[in-house]
CSV table of C-alpha atoms in Angstrom, one decimal:
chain,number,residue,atom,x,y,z
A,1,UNK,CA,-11.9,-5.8,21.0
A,2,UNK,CA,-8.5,-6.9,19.4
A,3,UNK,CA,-5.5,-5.3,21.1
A,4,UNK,CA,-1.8,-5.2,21.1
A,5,UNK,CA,0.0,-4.7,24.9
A,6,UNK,CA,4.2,-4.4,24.9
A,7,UNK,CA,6.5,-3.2,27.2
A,8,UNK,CA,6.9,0.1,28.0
A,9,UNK,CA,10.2,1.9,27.3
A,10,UNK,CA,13.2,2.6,26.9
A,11,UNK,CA,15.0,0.0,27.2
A,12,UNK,CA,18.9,0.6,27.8
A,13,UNK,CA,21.3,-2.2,26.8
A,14,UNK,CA,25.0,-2.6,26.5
A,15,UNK,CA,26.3,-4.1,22.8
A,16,UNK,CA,26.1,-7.4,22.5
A,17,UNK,CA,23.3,-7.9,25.8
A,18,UNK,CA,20.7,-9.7,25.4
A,19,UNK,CA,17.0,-8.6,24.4
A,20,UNK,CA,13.4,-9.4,25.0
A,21,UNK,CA,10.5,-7.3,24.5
A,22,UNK,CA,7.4,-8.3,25.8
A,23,UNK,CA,4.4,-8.4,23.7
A,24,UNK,CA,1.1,-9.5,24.3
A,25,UNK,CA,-2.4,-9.8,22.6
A,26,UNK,CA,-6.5,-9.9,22.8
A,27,UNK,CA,-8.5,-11.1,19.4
A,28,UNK,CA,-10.8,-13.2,18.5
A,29,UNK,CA,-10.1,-15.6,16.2
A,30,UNK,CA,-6.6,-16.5,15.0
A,31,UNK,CA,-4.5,-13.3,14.4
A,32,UNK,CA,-1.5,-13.1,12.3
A,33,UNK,CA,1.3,-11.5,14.7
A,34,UNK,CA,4.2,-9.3,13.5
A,35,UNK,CA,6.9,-7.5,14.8
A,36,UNK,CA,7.8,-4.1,13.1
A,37,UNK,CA,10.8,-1.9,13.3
A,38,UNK,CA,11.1,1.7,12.9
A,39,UNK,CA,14.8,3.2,12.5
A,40,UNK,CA,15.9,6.7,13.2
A,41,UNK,CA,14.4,8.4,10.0
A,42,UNK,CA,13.1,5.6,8.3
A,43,UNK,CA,9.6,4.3,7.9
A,44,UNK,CA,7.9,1.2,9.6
A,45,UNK,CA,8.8,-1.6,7.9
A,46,UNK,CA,8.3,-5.3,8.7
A,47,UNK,CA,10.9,-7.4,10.6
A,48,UNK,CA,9.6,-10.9,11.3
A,49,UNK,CA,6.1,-12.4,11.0
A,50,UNK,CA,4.2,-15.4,12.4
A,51,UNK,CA,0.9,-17.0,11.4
A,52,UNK,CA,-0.3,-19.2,13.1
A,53,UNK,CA,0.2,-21.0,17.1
A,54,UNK,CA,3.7,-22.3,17.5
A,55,UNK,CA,5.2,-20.6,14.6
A,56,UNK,CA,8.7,-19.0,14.8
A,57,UNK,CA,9.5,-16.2,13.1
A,58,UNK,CA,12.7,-14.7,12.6
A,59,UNK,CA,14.8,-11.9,11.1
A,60,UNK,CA,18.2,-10.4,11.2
A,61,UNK,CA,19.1,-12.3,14.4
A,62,UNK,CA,15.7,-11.4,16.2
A,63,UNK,CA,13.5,-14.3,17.1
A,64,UNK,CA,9.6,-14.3,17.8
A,65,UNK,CA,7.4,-17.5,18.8
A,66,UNK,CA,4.0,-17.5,18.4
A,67,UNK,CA,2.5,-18.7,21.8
A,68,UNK,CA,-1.4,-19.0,22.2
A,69,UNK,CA,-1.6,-20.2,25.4
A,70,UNK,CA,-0.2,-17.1,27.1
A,71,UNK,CA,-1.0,-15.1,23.8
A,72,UNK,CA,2.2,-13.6,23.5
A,73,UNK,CA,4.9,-12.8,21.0
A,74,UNK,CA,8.1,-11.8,23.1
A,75,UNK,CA,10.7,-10.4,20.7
A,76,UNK,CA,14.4,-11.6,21.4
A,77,UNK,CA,17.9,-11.6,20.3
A,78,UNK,CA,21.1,-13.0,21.6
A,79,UNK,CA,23.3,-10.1,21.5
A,80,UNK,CA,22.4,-6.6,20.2
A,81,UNK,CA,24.3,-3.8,18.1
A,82,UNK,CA,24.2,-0.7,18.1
A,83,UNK,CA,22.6,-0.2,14.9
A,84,UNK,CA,19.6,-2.2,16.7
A,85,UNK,CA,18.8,1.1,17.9
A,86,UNK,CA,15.1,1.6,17.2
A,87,UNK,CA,11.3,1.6,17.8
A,88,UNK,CA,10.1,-2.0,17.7
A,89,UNK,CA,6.3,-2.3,17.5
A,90,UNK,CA,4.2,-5.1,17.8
A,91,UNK,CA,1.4,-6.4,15.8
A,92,UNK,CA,-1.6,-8.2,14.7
A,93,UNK,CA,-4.0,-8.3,12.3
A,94,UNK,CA,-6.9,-11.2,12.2
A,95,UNK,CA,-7.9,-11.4,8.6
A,96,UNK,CA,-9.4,-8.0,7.8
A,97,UNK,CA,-8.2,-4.8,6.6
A,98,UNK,CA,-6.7,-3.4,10.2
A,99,UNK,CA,-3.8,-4.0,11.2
A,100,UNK,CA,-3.6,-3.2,15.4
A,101,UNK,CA,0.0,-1.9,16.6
A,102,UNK,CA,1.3,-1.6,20.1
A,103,UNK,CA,2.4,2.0,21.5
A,104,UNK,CA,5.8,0.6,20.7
A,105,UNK,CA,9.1,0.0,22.4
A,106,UNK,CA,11.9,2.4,22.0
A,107,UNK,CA,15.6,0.6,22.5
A,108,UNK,CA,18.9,2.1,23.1
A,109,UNK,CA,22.3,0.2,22.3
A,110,UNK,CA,25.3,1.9,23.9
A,111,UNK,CA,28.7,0.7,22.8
B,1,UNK,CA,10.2,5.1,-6.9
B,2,UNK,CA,11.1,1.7,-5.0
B,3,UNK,CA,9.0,2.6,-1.3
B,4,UNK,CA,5.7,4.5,-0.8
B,5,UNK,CA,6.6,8.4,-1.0
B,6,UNK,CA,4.9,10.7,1.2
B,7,UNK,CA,4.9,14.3,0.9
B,8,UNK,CA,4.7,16.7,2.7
B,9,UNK,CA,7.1,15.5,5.0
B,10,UNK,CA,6.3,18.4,8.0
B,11,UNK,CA,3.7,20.8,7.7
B,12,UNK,CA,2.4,23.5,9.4
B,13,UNK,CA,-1.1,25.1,9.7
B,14,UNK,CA,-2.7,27.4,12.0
B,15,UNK,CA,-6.0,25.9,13.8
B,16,UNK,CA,-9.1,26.2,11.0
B,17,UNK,CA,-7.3,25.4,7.8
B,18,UNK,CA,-7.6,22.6,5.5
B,19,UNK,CA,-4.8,20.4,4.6
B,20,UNK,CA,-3.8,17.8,2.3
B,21,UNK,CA,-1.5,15.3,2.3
B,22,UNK,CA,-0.5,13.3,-0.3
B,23,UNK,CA,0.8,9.2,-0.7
B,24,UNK,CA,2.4,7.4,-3.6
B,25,UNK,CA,2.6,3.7,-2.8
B,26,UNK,CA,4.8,1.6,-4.6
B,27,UNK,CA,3.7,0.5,-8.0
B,28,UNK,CA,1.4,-2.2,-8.4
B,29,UNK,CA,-0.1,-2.5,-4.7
B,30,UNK,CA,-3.7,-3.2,-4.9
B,31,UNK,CA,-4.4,-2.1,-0.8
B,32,UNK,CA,-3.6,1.3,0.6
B,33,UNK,CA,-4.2,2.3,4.2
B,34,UNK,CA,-3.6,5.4,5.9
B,35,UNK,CA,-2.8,5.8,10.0
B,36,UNK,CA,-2.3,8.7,12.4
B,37,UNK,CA,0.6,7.9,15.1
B,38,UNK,CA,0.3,10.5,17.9
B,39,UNK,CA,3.5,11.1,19.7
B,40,UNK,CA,4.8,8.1,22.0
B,41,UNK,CA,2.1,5.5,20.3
B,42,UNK,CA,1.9,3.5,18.0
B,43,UNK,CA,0.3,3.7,14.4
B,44,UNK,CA,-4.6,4.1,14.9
B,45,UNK,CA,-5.7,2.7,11.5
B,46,UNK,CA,-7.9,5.4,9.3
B,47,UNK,CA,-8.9,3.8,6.2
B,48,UNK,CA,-8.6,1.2,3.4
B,49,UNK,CA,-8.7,1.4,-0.1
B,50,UNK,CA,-8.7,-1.6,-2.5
B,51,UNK,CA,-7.4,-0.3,-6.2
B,52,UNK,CA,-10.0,3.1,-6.1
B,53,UNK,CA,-12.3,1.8,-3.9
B,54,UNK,CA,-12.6,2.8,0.1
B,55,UNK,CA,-13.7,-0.3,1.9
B,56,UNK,CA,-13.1,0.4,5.6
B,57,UNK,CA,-13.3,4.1,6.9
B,58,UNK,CA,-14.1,3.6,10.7
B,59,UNK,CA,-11.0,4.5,11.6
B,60,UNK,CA,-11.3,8.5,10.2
B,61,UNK,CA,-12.2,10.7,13.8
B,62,UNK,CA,-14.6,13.0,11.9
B,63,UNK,CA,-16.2,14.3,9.3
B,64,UNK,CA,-13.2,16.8,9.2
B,65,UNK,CA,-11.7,13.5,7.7
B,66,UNK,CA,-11.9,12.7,3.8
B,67,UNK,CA,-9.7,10.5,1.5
B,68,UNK,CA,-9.2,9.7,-1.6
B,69,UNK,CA,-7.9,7.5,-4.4
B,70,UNK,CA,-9.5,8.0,-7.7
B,71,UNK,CA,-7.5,6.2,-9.7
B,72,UNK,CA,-6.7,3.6,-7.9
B,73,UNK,CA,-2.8,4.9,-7.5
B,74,UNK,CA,-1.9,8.1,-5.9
B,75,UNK,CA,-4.0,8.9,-2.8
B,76,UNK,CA,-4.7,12.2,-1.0
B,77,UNK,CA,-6.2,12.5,3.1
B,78,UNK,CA,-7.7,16.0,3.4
B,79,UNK,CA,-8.0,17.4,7.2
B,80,UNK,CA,-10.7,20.2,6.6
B,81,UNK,CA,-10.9,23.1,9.7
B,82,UNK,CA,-7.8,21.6,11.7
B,83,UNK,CA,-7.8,21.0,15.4
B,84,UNK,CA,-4.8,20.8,17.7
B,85,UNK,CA,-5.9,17.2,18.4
B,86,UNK,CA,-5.3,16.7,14.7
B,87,UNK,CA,-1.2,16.8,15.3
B,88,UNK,CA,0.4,13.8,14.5
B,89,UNK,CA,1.9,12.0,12.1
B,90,UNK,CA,-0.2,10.4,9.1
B,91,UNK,CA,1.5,7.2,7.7
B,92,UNK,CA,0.8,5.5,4.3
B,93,UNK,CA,1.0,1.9,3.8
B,94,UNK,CA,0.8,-0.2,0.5
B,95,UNK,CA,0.5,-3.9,0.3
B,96,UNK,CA,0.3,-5.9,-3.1
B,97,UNK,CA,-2.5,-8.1,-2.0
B,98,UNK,CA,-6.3,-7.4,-1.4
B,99,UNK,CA,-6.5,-9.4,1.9
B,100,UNK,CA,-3.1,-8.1,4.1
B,101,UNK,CA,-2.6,-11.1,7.0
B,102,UNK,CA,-1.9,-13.3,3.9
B,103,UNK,CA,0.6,-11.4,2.6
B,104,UNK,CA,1.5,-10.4,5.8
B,105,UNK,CA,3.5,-7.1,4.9
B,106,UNK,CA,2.5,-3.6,5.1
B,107,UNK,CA,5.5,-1.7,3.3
B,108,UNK,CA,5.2,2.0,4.9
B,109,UNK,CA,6.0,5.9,4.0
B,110,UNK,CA,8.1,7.9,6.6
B,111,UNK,CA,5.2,9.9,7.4
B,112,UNK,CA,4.1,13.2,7.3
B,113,UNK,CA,4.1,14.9,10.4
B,114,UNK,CA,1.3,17.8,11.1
B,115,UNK,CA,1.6,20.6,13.6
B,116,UNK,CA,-1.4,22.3,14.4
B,117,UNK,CA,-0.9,25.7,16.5
């Protein structure tokens, strides 16, 4: 079945560090892939997309590129702030009504 | 309102009663969806309504499970004869279209999170 595997938490960084999270995927098909951030608080709520194989997506400094041959969507931004503190999940969904999420990866920007 | 509005935001029951829990999505939004996040994971789909109608329900654990949407706005997930495994938080999501990877946006409620003791 379809599935969504990331990178275990938390991850630690110093302002301004860099970031990856890893993602990867299993589906059938050709999934959509999405990244989806969760603040302190606050509701899930859609940070950067990508639909089909070699797409780029990206949002508020964070970049994502759509790689089928490793099917993966690593999540990654230059330099992080603290108010990048959150729980990034990622996603697919491959036409239908369900969306699959990863467990999610909680990060933690010390200043 | 602007977002999808979720209430209760924390609730309480004791092991064998019902609950219900209630979404507003945002104005307009054909699909609805509702998904449990147990603590640590990440969001298990439930169910999918398009306007009043529940397409998908695979997702709903048991026949504890029931949701509605009657009129094709509000909708309401009733937990009859709750279990401790039934603690988690229940999330909303609204999108505008009927088909979601092609509009590629689930817009989200904060959740309401259910304690069973």
């Amino acid at each position: 079945g379809n599935s969504v595997t990331q990178m275990e938490g938390p991850v630690t960084l110093s302002e301004e560090a860099f970031l990856t999270i890893n993602c990867t995927y299993t589906a059938t098909g050709y999934p959509s892939l999405f990244w989806y951030v969760q603040y302190p608080g606050e509701g899930l709520q859609l940070l950067l997309k990508a639909t089909k194989a070699d797409d780029k997506g990206s949002n508020k400094g964070f970049e994502a590129t759509y790689r089928k041959e490793t099917t993966s969507f690593h999540l990654e931004k230059g330099s992080v702030q603290v108010s990048d503190s959150a729980v990034y999940f990622c996603a697919l969904n491959t036409g239908g009504f369900k969306t699959i999420f990863g467990a999610g990866t909680r990060l933690f920007v010390k200043a | 309102g602007a977002g999808v509005s979720q209430s209760p935001r924390y609730k309480v029951a004791k092991r064998g009663q019902d609950v219900a829990l209630r979404c507003d999505p945002i104005s307009g939004h054909v699909s609805l969806f509702w998904y449990q996040q147990a603590l640590g994971q990440g969001p298990e789909f439930l169910t999918y309504f398009q306007n009043e109608a529940q397409l998908d329900k695979s997702g709903l654990p048991s026949d504890r499970f029931f949701a509605e949407r009657p009129e094709g706005s509000v909708s309401t997930l009733k937990i009859q004869r709750t279990q401790q495994e039934d603690s988690a938080v229940y999330l909303c999501a609204s999108s505008f279209g009927g088909r979601v990877a092609s509009t590629g946006e689930l817009f989200f409620g904060e959740g309401s999170r259910l304690t069973v003791l």
